[in-house]
Short mmCIF file of N, CA and C in Angstrom, two decimals:
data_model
loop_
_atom_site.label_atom_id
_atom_site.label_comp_id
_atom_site.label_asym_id
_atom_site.label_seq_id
_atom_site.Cartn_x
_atom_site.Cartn_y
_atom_site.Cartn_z
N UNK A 1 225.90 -37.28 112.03
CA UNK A 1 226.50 -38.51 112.50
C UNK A 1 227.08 -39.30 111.36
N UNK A 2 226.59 -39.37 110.29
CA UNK A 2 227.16 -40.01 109.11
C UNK A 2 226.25 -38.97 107.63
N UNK A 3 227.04 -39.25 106.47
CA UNK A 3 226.53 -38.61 105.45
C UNK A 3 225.00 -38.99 105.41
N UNK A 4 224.77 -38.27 104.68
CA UNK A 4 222.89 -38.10 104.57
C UNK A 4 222.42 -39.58 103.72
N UNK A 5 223.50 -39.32 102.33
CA UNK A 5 223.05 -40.34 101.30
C UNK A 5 224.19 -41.15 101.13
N UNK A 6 224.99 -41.49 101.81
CA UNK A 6 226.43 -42.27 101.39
C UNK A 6 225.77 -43.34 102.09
N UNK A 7 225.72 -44.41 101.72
CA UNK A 7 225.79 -46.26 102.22
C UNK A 7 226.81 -46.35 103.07
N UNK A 8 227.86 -45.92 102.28
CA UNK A 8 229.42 -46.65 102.83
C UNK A 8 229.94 -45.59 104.14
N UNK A 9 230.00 -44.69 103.68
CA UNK A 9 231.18 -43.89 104.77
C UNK A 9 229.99 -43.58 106.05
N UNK A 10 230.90 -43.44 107.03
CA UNK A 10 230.06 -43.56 108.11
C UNK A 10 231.48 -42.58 108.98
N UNK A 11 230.78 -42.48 110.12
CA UNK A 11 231.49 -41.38 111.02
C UNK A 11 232.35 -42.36 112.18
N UNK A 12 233.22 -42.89 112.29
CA UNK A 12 233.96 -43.36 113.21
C UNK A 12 233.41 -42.79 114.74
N UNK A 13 233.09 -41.77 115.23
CA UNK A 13 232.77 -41.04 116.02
C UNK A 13 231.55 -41.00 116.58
N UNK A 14 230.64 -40.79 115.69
CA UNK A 14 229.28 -41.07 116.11
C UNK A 14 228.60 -41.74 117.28
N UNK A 15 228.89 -42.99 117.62
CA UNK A 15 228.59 -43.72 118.27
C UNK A 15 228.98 -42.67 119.51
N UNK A 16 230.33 -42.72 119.79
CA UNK A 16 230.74 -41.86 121.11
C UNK A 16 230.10 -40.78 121.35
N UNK A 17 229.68 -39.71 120.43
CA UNK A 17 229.04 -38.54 120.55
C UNK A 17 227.51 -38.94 120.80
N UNK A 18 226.78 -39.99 120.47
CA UNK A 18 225.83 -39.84 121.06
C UNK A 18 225.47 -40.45 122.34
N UNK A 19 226.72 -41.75 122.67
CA UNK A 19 226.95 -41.79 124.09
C UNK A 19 227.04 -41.07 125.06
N UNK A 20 227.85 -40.16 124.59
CA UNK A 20 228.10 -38.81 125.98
C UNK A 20 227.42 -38.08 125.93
N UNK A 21 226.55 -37.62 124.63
CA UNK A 21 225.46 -36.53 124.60
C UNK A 21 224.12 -37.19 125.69
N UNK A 22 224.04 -38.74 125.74
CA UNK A 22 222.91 -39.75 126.69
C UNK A 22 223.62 -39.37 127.86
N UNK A 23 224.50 -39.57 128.04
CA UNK A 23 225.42 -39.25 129.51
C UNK A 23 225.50 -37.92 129.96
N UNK A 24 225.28 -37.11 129.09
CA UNK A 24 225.27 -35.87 129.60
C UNK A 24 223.91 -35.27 129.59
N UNK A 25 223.18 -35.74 129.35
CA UNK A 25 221.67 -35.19 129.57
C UNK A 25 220.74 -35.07 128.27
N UNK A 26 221.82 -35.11 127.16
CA UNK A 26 221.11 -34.70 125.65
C UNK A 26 220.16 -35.43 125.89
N UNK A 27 218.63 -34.96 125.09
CA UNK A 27 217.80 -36.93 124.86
C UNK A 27 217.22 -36.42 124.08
N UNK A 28 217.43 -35.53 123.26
CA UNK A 28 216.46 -34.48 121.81
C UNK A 28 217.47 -35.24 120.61
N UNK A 29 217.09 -35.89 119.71
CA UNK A 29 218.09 -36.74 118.60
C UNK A 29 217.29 -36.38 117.42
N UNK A 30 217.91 -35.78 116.26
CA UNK A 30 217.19 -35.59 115.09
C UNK A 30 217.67 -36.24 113.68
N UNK A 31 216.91 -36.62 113.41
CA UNK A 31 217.60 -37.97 112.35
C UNK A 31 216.41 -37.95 111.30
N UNK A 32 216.50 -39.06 110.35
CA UNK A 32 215.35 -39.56 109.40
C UNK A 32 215.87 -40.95 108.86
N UNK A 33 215.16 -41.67 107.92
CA UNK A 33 215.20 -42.80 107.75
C UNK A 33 216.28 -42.74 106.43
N UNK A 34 216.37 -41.47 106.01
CA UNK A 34 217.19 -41.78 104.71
C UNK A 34 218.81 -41.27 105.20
N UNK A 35 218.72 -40.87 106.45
CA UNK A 35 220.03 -40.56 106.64
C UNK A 35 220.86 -41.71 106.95
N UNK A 36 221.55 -41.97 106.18
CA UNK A 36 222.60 -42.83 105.80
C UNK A 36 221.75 -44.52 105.24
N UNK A 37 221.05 -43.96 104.99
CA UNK A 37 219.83 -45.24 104.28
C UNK A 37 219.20 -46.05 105.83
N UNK A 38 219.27 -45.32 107.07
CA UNK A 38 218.92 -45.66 108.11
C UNK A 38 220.02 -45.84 109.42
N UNK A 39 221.14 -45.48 108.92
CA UNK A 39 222.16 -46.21 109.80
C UNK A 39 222.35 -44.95 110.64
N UNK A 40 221.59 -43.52 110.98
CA UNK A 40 221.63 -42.94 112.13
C UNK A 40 219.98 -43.58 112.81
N UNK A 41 219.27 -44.03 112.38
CA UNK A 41 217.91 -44.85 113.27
C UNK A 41 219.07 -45.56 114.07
N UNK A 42 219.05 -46.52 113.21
CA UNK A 42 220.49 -47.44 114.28
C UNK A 42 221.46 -47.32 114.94
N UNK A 43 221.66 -46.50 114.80
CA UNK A 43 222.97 -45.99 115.43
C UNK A 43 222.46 -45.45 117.24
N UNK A 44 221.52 -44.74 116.85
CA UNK A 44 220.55 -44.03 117.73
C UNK A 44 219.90 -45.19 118.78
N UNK A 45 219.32 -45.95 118.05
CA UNK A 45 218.88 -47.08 118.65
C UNK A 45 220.07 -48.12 119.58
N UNK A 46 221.28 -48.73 118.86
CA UNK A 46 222.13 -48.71 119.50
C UNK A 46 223.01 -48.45 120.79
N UNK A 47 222.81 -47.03 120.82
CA UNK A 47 223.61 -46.26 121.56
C UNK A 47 222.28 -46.38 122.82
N UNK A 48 221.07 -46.11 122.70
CA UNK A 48 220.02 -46.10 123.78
C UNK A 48 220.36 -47.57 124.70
N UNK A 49 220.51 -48.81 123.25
CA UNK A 49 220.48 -49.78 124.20
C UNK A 49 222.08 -50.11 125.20
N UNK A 50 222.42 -50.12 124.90
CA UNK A 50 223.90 -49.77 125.55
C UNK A 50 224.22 -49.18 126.55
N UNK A 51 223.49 -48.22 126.45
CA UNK A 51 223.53 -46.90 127.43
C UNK A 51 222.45 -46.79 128.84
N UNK A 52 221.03 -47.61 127.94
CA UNK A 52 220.40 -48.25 129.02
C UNK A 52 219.28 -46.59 129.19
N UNK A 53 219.59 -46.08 128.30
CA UNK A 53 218.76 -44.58 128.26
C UNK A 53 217.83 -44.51 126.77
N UNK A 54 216.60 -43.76 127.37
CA UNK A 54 215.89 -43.09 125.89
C UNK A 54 216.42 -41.86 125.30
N UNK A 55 216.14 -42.21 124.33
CA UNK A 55 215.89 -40.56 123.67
C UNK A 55 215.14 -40.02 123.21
N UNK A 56 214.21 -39.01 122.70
CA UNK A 56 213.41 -38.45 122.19
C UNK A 56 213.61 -37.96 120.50
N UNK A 57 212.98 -38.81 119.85
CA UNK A 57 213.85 -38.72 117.95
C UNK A 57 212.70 -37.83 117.49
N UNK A 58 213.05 -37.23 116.62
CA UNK A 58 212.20 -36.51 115.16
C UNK A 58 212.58 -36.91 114.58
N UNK A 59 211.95 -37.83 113.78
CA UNK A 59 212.73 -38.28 111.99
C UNK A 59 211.87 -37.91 111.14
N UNK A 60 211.77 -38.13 109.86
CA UNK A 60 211.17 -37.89 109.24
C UNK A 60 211.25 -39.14 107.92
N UNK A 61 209.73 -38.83 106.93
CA UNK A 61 209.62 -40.04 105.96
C UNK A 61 210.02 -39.62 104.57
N UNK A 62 210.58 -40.28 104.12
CA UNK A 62 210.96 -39.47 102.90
C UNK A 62 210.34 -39.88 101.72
N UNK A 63 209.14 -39.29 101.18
CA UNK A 63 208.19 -39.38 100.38
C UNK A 63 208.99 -39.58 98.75
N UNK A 64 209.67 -40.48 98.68
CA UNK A 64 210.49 -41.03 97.24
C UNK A 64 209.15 -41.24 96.22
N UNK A 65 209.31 -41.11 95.10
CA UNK A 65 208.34 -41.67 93.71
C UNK A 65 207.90 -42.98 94.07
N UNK A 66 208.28 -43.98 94.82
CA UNK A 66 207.74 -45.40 94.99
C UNK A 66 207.05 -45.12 96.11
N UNK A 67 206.54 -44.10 96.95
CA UNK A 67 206.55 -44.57 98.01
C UNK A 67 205.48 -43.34 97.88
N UNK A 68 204.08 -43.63 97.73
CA UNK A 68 202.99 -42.56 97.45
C UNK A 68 201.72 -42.55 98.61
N UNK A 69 201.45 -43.52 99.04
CA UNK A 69 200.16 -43.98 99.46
C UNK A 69 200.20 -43.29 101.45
N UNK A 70 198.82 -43.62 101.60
CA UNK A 70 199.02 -43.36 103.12
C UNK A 70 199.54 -44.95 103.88
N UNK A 71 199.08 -45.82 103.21
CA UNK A 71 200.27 -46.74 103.64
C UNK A 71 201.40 -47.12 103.89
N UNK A 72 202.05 -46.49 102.78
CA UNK A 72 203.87 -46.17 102.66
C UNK A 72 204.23 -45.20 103.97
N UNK A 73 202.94 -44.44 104.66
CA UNK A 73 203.67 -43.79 105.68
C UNK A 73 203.70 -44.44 107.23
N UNK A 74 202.47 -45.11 107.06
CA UNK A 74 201.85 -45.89 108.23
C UNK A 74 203.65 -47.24 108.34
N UNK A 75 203.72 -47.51 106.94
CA UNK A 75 204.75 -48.78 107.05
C UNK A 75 205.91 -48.01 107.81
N UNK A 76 206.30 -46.83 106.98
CA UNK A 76 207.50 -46.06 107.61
C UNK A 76 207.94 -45.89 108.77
N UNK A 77 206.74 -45.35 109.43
CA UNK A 77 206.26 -45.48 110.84
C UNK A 77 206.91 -46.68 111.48
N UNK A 78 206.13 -48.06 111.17
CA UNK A 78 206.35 -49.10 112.05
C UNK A 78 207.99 -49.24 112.16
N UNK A 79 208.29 -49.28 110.65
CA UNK A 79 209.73 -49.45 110.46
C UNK A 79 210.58 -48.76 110.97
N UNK A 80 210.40 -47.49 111.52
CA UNK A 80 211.27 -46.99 112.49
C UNK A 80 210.69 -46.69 114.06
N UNK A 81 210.04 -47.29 114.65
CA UNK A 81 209.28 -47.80 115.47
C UNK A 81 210.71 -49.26 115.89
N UNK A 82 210.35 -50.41 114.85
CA UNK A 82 211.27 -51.60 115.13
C UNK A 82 212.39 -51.46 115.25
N UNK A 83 213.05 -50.27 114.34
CA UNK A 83 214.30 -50.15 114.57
C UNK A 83 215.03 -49.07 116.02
N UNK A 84 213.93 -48.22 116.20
CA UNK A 84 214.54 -47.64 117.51
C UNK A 84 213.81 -48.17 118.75
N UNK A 85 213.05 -48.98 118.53
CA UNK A 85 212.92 -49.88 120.16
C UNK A 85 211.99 -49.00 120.83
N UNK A 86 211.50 -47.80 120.49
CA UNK A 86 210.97 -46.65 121.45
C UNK A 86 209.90 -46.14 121.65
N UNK A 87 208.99 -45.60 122.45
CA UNK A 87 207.79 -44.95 121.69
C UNK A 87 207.41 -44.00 121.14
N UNK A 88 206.71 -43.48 119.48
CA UNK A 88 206.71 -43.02 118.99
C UNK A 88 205.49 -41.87 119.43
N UNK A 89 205.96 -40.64 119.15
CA UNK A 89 204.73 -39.75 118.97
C UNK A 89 204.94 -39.30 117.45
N UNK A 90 203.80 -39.42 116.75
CA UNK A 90 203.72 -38.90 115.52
C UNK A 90 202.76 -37.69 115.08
N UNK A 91 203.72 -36.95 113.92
CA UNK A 91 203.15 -35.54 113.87
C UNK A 91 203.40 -35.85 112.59
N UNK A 92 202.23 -34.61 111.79
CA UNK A 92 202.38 -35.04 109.88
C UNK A 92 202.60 -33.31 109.86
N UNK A 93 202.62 -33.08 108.46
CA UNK A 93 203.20 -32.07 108.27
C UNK A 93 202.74 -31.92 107.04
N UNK A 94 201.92 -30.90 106.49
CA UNK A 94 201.27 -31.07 105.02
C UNK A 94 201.84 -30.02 103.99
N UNK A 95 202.62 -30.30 103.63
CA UNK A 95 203.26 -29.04 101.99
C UNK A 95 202.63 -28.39 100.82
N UNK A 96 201.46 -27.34 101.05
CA UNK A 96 201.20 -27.29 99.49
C UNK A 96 201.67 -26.75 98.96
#
């Protein structure tokens, strides 16, 4: 929907594609918080309210050097919680 790590450029389009993907039955949306520094959460969120439909998101947290603790994930959480309006089911995922 927009670059992963770009601030600025964004997809003119987006918005519409996930309108009609709500209109057409899509409701599986896969995103994360760093994609576009959040602006597919929003976008996502957006388009639900508008549309007057849910969707079902996977995002994911992106474990940066500042951001270590089990708190930093719990916050992550809320924070995309507020921003997509929705209810969350959460799943962790452990890397060794």
């Amino acid at each position: 929907m927009n670059w992963p790590l770009d601030k600025e450029r964004d997809d003119p389009d987006a918005e519409g594609v996930v309108r009609t993907s709500l209109q057409s039955g899509v409701d599986f949306f896969d995103t994360a918080e760093a994609y576009g520094f959040g602006k597919n959460e929003r976008l996502a969120a957006d388009c639900f309210a508008k549309g007057g439909k849910r969707g079902l998101v996977a995002t994911r947290f992106a474990p940066v050097p500042w951001r270590t603790t089990p708190q930093d994930v719990v916050d992550a959480v809320a924070d995309t919680h507020a921003t997509l309006q929705t209810r969350l089911h959460v799943t962790t995922r452990s890397l060794q």
